[in-house]
PDB file of C-alpha atoms in Angstrom:
ATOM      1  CA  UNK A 666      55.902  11.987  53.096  1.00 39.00           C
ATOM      2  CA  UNK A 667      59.024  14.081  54.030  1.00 41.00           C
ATOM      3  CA  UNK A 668      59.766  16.797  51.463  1.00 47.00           C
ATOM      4  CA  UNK A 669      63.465  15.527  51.516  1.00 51.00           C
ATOM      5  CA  UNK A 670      63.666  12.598  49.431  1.00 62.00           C
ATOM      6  CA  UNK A 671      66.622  10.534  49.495  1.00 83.00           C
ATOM      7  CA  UNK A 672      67.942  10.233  45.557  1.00 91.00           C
ATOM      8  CA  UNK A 673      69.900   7.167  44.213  1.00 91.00           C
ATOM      9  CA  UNK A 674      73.240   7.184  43.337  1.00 92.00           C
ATOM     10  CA  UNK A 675      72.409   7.142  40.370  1.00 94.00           C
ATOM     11  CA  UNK A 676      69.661   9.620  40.092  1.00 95.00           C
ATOM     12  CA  UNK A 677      72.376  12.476  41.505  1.00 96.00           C
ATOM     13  CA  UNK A 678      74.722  11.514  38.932  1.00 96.00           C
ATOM     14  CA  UNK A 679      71.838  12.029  36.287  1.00 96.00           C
ATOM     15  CA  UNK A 680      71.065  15.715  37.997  1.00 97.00           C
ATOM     16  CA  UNK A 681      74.844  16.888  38.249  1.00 97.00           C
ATOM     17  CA  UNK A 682      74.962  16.053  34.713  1.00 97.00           C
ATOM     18  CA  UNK A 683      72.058  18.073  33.659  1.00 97.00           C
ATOM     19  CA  UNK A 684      73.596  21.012  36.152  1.00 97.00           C
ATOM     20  CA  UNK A 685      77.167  20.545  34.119  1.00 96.00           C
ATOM     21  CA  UNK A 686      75.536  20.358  30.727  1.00 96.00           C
ATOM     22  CA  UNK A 687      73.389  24.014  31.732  1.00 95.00           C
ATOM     23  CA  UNK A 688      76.843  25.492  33.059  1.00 95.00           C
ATOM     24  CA  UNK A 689      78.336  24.283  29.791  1.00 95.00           C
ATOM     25  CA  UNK A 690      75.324  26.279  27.691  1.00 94.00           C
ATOM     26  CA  UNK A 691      74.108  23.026  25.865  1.00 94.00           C
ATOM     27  CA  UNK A 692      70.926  23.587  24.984  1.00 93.00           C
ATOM     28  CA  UNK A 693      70.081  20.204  23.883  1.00 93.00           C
ATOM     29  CA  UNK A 694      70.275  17.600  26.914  1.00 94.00           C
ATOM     30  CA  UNK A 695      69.106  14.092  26.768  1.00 95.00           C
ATOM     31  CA  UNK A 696      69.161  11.453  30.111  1.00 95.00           C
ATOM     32  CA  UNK A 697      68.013   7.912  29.144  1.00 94.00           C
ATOM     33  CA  UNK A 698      66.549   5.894  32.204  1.00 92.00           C
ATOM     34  CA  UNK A 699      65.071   2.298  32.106  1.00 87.00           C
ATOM     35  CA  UNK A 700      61.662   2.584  33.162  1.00 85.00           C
ATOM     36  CA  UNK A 701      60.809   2.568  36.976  1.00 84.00           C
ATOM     37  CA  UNK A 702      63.873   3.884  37.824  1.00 88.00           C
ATOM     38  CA  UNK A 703      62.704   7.266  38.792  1.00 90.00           C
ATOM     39  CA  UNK A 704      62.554   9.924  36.330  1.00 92.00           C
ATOM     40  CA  UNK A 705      59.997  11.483  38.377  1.00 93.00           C
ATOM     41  CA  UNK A 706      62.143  12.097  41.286  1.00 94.00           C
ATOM     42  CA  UNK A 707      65.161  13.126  38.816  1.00 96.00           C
ATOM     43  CA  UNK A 708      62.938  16.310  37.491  1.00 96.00           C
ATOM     44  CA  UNK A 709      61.688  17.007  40.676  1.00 95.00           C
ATOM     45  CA  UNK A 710      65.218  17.945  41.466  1.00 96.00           C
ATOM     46  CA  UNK A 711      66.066  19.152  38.609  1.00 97.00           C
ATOM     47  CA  UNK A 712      63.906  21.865  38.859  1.00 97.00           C
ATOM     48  CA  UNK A 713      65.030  22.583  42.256  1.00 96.00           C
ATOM     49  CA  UNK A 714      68.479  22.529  41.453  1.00 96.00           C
ATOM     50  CA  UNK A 715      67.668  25.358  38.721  1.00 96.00           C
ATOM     51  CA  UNK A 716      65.841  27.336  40.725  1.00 95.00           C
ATOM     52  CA  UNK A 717      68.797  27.704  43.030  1.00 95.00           C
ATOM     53  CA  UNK A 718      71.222  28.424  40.676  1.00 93.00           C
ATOM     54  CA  UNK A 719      68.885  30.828  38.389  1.00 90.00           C
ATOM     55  CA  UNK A 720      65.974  32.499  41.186  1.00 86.00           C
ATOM     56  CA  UNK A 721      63.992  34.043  38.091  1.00 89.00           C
ATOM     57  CA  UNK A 722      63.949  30.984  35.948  1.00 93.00           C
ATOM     58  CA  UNK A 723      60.615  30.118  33.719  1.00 93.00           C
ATOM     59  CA  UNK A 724      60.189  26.404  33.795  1.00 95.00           C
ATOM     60  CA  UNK A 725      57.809  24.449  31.450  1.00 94.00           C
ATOM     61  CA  UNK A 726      57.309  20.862  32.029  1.00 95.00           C
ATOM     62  CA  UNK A 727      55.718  19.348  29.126  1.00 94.00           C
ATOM     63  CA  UNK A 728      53.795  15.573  29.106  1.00 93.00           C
ATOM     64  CA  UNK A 729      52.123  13.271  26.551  1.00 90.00           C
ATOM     65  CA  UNK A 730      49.402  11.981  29.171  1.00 89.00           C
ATOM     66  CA  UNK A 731      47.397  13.624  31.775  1.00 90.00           C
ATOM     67  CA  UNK A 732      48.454  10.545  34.189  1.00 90.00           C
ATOM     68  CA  UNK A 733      52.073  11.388  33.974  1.00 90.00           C
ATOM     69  CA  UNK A 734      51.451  14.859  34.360  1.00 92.00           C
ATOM     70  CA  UNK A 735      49.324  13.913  37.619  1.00 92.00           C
ATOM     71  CA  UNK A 736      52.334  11.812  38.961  1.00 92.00           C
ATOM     72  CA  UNK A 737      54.431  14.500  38.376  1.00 94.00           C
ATOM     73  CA  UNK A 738      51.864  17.123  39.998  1.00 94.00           C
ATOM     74  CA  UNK A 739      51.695  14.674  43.299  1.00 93.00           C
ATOM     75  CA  UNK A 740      55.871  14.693  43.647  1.00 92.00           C
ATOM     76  CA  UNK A 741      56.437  18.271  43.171  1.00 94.00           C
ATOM     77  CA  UNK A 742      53.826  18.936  45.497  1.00 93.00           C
ATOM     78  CA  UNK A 743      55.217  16.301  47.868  1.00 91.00           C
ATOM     79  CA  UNK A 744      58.687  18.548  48.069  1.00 91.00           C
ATOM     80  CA  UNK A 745      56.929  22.054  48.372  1.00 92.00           C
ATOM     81  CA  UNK A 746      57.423  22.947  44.683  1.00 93.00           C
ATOM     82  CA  UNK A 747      55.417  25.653  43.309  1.00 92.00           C
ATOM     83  CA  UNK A 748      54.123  25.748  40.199  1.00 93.00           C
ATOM     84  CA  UNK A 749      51.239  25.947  37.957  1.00 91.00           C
ATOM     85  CA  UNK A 750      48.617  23.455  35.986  1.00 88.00           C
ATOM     86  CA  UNK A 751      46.663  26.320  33.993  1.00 77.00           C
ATOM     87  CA  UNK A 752      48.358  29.651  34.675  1.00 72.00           C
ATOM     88  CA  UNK A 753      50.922  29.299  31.842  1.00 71.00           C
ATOM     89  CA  UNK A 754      51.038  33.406  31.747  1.00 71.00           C
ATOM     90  CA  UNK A 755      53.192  34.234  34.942  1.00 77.00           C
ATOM     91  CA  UNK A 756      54.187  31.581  36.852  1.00 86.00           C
ATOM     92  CA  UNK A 757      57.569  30.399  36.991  1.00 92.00           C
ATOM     93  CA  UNK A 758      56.987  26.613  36.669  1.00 94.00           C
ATOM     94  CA  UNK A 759      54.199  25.418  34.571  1.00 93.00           C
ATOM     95  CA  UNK A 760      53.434  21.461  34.272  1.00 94.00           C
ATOM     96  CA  UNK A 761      50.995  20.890  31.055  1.00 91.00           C
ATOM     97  CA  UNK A 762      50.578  18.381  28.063  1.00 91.00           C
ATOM     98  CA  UNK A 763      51.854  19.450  24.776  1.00 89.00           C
ATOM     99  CA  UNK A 764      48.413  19.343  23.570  1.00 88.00           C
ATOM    100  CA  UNK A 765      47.266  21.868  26.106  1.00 86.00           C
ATOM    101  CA  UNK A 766      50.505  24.249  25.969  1.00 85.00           C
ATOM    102  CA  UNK A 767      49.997  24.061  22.056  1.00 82.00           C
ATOM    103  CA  UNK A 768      45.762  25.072  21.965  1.00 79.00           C
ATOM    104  CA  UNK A 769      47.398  28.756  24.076  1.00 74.00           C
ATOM    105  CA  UNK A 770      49.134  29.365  20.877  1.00 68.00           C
ATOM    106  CA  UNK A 771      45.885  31.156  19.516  1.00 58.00           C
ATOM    107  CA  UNK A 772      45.757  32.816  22.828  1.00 61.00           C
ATOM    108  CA  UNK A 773      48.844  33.502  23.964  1.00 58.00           C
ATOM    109  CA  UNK A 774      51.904  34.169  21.738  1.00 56.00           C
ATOM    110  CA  UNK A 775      54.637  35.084  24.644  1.00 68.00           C
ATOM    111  CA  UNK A 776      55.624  31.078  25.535  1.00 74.00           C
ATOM    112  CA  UNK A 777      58.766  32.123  24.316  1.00 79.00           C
ATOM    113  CA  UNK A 778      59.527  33.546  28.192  1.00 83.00           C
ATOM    114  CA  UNK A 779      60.201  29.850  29.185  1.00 91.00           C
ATOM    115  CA  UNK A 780      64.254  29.679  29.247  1.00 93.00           C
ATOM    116  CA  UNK A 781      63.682  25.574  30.400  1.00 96.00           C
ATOM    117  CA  UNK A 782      61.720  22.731  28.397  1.00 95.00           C
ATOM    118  CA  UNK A 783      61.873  19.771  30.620  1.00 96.00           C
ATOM    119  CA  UNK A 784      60.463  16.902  28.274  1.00 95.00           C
ATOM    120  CA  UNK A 785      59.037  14.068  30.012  1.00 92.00           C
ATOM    121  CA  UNK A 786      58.600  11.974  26.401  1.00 88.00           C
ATOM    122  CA  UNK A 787      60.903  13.388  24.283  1.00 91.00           C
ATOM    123  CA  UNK A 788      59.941  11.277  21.566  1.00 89.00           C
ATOM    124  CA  UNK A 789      56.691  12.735  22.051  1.00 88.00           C
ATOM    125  CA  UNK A 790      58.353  16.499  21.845  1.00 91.00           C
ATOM    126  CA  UNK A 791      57.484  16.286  17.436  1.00 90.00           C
ATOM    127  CA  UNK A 792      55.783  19.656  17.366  1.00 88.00           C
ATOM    128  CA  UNK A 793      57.269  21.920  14.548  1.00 86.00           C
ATOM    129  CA  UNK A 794      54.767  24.770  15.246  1.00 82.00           C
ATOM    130  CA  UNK A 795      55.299  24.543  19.027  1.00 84.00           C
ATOM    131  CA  UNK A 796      59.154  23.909  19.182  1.00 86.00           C
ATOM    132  CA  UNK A 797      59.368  27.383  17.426  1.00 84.00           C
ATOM    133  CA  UNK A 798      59.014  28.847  20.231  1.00 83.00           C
ATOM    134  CA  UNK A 799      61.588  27.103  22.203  1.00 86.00           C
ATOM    135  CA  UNK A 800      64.611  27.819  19.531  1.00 82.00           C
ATOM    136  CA  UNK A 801      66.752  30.155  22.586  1.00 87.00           C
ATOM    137  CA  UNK A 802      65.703  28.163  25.722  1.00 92.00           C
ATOM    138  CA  UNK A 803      67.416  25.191  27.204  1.00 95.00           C
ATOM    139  CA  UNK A 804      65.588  21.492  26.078  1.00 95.00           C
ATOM    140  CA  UNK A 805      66.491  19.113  28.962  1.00 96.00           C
ATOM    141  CA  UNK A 806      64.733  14.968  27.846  1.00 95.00           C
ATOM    142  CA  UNK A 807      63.659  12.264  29.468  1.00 95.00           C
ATOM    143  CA  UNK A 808      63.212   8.601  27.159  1.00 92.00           C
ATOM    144  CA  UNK A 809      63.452   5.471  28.356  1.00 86.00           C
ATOM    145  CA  UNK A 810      64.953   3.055  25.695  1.00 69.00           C
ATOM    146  CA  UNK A 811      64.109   4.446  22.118  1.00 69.00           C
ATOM    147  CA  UNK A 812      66.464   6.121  19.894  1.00 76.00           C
ATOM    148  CA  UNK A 813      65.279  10.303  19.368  1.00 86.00           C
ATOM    149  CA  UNK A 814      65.055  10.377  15.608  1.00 84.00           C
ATOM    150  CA  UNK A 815      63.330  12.929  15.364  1.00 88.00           C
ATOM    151  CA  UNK A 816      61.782  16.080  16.922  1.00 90.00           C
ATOM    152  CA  UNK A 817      63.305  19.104  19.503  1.00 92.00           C
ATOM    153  CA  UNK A 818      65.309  16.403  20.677  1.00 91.00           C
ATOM    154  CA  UNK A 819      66.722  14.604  17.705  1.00 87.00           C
ATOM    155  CA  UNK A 820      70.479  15.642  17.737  1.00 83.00           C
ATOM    156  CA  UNK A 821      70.339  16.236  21.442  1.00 89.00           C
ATOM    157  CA  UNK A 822      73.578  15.009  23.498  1.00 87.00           C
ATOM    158  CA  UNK A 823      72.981  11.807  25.838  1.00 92.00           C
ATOM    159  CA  UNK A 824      74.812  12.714  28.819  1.00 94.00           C
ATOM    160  CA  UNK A 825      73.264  10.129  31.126  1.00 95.00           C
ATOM    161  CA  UNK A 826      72.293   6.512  30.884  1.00 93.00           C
ATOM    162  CA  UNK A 827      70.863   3.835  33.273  1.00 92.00           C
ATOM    163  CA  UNK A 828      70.315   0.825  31.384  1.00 86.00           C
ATOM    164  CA  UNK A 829      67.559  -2.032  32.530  1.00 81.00           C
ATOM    165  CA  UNK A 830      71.254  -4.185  32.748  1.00 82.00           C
ATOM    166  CA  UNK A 831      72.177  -1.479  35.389  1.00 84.00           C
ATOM    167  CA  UNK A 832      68.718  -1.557  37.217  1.00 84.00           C
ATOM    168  CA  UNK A 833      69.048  -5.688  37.662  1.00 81.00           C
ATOM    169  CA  UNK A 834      72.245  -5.338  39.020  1.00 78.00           C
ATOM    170  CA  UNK A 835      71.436  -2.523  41.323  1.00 82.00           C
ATOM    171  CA  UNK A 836      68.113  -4.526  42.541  1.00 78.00           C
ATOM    172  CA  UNK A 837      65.582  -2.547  41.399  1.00 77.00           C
ATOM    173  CA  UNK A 838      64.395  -4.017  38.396  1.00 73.00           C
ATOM    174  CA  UNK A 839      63.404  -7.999  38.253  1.00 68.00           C
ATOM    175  CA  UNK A 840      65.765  -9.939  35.864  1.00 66.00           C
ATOM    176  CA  UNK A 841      63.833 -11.155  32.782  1.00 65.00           C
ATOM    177  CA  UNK A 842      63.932 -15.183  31.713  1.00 50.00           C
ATOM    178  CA  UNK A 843      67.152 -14.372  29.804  1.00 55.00           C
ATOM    179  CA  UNK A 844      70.324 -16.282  30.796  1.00 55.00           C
ATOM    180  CA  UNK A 845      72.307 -12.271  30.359  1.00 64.00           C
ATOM    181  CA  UNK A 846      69.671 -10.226  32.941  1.00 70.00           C
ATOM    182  CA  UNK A 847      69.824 -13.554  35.239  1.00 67.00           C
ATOM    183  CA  UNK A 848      73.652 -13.415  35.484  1.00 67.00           C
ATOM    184  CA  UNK A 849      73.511  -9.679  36.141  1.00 71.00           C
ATOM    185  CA  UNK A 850      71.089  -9.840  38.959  1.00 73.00           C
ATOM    186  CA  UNK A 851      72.738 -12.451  40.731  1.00 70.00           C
ATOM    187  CA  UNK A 852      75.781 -10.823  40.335  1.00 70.00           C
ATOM    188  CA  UNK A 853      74.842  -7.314  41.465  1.00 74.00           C
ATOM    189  CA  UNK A 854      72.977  -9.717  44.388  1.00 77.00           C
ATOM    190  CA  UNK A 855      76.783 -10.805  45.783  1.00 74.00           C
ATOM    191  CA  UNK A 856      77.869  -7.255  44.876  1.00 73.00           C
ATOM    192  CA  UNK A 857      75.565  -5.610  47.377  1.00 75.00           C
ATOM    193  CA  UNK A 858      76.094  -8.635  49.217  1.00 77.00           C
ATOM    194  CA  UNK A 859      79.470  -8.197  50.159  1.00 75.00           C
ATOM    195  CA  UNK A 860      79.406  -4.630  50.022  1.00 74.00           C
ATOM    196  CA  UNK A 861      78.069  -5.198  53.523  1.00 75.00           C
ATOM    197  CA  UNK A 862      80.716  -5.582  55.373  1.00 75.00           C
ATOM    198  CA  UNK A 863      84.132  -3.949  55.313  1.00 73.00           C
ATOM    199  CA  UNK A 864      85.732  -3.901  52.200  1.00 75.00           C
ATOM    200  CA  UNK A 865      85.511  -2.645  48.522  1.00 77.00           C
ATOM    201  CA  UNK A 866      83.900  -4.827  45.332  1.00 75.00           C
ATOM    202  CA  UNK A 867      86.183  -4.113  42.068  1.00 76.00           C
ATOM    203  CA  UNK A 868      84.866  -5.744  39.154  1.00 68.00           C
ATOM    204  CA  UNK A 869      87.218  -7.356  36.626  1.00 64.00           C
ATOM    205  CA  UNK A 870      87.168  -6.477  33.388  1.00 56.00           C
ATOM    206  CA  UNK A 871      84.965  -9.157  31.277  1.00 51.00           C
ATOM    207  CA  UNK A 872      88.368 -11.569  29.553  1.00 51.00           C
ATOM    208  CA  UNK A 873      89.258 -15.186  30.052  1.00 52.00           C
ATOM    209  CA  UNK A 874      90.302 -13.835  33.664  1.00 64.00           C
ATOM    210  CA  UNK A 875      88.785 -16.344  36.081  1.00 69.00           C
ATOM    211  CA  UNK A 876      86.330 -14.631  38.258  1.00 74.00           C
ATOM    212  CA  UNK A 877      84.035 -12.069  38.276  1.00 74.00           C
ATOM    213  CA  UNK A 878      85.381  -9.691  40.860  1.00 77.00           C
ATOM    214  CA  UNK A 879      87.396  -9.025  43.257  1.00 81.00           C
ATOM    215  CA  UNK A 880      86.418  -8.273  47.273  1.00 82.00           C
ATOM    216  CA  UNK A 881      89.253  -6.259  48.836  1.00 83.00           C
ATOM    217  CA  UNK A 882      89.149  -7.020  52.685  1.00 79.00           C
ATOM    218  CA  UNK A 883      91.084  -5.184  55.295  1.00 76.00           C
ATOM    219  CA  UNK A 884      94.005  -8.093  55.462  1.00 76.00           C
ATOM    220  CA  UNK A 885      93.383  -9.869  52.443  1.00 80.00           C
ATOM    221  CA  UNK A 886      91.863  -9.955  48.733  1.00 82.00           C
ATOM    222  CA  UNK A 887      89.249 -12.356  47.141  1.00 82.00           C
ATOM    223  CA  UNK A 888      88.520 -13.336  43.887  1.00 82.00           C
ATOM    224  CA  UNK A 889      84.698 -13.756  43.804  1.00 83.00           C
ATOM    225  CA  UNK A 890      83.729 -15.973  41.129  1.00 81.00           C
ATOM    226  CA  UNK A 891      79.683 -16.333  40.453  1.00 78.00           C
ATOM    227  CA  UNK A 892      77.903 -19.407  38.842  1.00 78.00           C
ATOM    228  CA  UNK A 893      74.461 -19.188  38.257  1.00 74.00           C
ATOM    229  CA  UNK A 894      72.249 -22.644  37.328  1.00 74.00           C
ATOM    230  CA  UNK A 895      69.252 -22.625  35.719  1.00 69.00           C
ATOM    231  CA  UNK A 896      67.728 -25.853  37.689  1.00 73.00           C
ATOM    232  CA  UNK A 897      66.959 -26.772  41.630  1.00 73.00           C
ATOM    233  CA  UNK A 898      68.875 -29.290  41.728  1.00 79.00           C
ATOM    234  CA  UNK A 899      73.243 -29.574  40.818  1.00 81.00           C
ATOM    235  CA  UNK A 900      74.831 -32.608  39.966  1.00 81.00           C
ATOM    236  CA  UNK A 901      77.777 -33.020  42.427  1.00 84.00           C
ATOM    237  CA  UNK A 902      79.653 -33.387  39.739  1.00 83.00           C
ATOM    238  CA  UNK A 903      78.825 -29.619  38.908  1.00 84.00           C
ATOM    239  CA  UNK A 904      79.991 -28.320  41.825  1.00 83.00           C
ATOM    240  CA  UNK A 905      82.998 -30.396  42.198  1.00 85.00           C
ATOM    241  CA  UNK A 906      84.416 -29.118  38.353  1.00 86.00           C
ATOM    242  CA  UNK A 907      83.363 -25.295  39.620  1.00 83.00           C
ATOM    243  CA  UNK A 908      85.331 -25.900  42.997  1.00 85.00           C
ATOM    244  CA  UNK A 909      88.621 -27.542  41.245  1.00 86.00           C
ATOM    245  CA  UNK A 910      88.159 -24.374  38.553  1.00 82.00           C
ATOM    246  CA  UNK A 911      88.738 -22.019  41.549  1.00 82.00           C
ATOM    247  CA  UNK A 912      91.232 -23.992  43.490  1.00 82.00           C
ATOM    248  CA  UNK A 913      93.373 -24.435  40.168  1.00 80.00           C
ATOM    249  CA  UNK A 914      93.434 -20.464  39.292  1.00 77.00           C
ATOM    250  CA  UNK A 915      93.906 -19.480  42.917  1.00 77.00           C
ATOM    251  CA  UNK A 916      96.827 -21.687  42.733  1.00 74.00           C
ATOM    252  CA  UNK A 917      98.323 -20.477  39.702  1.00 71.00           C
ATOM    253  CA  UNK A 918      98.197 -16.827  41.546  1.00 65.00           C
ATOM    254  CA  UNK A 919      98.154 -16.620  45.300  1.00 66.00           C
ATOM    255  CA  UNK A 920      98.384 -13.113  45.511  1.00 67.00           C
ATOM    256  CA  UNK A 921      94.605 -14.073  46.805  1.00 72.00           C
ATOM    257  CA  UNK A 922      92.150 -16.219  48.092  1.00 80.00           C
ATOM    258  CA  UNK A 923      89.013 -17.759  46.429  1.00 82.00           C
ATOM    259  CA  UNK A 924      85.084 -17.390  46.832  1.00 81.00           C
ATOM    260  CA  UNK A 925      82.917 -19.652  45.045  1.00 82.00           C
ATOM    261  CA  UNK A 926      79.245 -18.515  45.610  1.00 79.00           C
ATOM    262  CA  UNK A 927      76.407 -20.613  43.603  1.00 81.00           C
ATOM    263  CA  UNK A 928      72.999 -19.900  42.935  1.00 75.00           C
ATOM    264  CA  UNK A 929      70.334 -22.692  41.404  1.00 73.00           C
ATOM    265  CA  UNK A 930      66.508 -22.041  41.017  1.00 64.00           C
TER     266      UNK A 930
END
């Protein structure tokens, strides 16, 4: 795999707001990310991106489960990241379990040299004895959708969300069986749709506006209204009431035309 892997919008948006909120000296940072939307990948940067801007900085990446900490291993490796499994004495990135970091306590009381915690289950991060030793360095967690009540990470500021809504829309995530996750996917689905070709998608705000959005086109507008049917087959009579819907708001306003695009299962 090439060592340069290409980040989601999203996933630079969650680094440069880590990077802002180090610059800014908060040492309490939180990013929630639906799962399987690549928090992997985020810290993986992350700790590149603070290696550039700090050359001599101690990194400690802590885990609940060996597995994550071997998916973690197998991307840092994958972008020519050095760091450390067992040598939590010298080297300047270590990746460990809390379990394990915690048992060098007896041996080793200088953990304190770490300036960045990089929490992979900050829920997880509960360790009264352990986070002692992290009071002065910078606490940068991962979660995906639970609320931090308590822990190194309780009153930590979110400064980055990606919702499971925002992962349907974006096509990453399959919607669940609810009528709310359908609509989003099908409308992130015309979203990326038209997005194709040349123009720009502005969604409306969600009011008793008709429509969902709005395609601007190089010589003309169009209001993009979505329906979404839960069965394979429409009465015409659907169809017909959606279509004289459109044609009677478009009328009311012509500042554009109308696009009707329907989706049945």
């Amino acid at each position: 795999m090439e060592r340069e892997q290409k980040l989601r919008y999203y996933q630079i948006q969650a680094v440069e707001a880590v990077m802002e909120s180090l610059r800014q000296s908060n040492h309490r940072t939180l990013l929630q990310l639906a799962t399987g939307t690549g928090k992997t990948v985020i810290l993986a940067q992350l700790v590149e991106s603070i290696q550039e801007s700090h050359r001599n900085a101690k990194i400690l990446i802590l885990t609940s489960r060996t597995v994550i900490k071997d998916q973690i291993a197998c991307i840092l490796q994958q972008r020519d990241i050095i760091f450390s499994t067992k040598n939590i004495y010298d080297a300047s990135v270590v990746l460990n379990t809390y379990n394990n970091v915690r048992s060098t306590l007896r041996k080793f009381s200088d953990i304190s040299r770490f300036q960045y915690i990089i929490c992979t289950d900050s829920e997880e991060a509960i360790d009264e004895e352990l986070g002692i030793y992290f009071g002065n360095a910078f606490l940068i967690g991962f979660t995906a959708d639970r609320e931090i009540k308590k822990g190194w990470l309780k009153d930590a500021t979110c400064i980055f969300r990606y919702t499971i809504e925002a992962a349907v829309r974006d096509g990453l995530k399959m919607p669940t069986l609810t009528p709310n996750t359908h609509g989003v996917a099908v409308e992130g689905f015309c979203e990326r749709l038209l997005s194709q070709f040349k123009g720009k998608v502005e969604w409306k705000q969600k009011s008793n506006d008709f429509g969902d959005f709005l395609f601007h086109a190089e010589d003309e507008t169009l209001l993009v209204e979505c329906k979404s049917y839960r069965n394979r087959q429409i009465p015409i009579q659907t169809l017909e009431l959606a279509v004289a819907q459109m044609q009677q708001f478009i009328h009311s306003d012509r500042t554009f035309k109308g696009l009707l695009i329907v989706f049945c299962e």
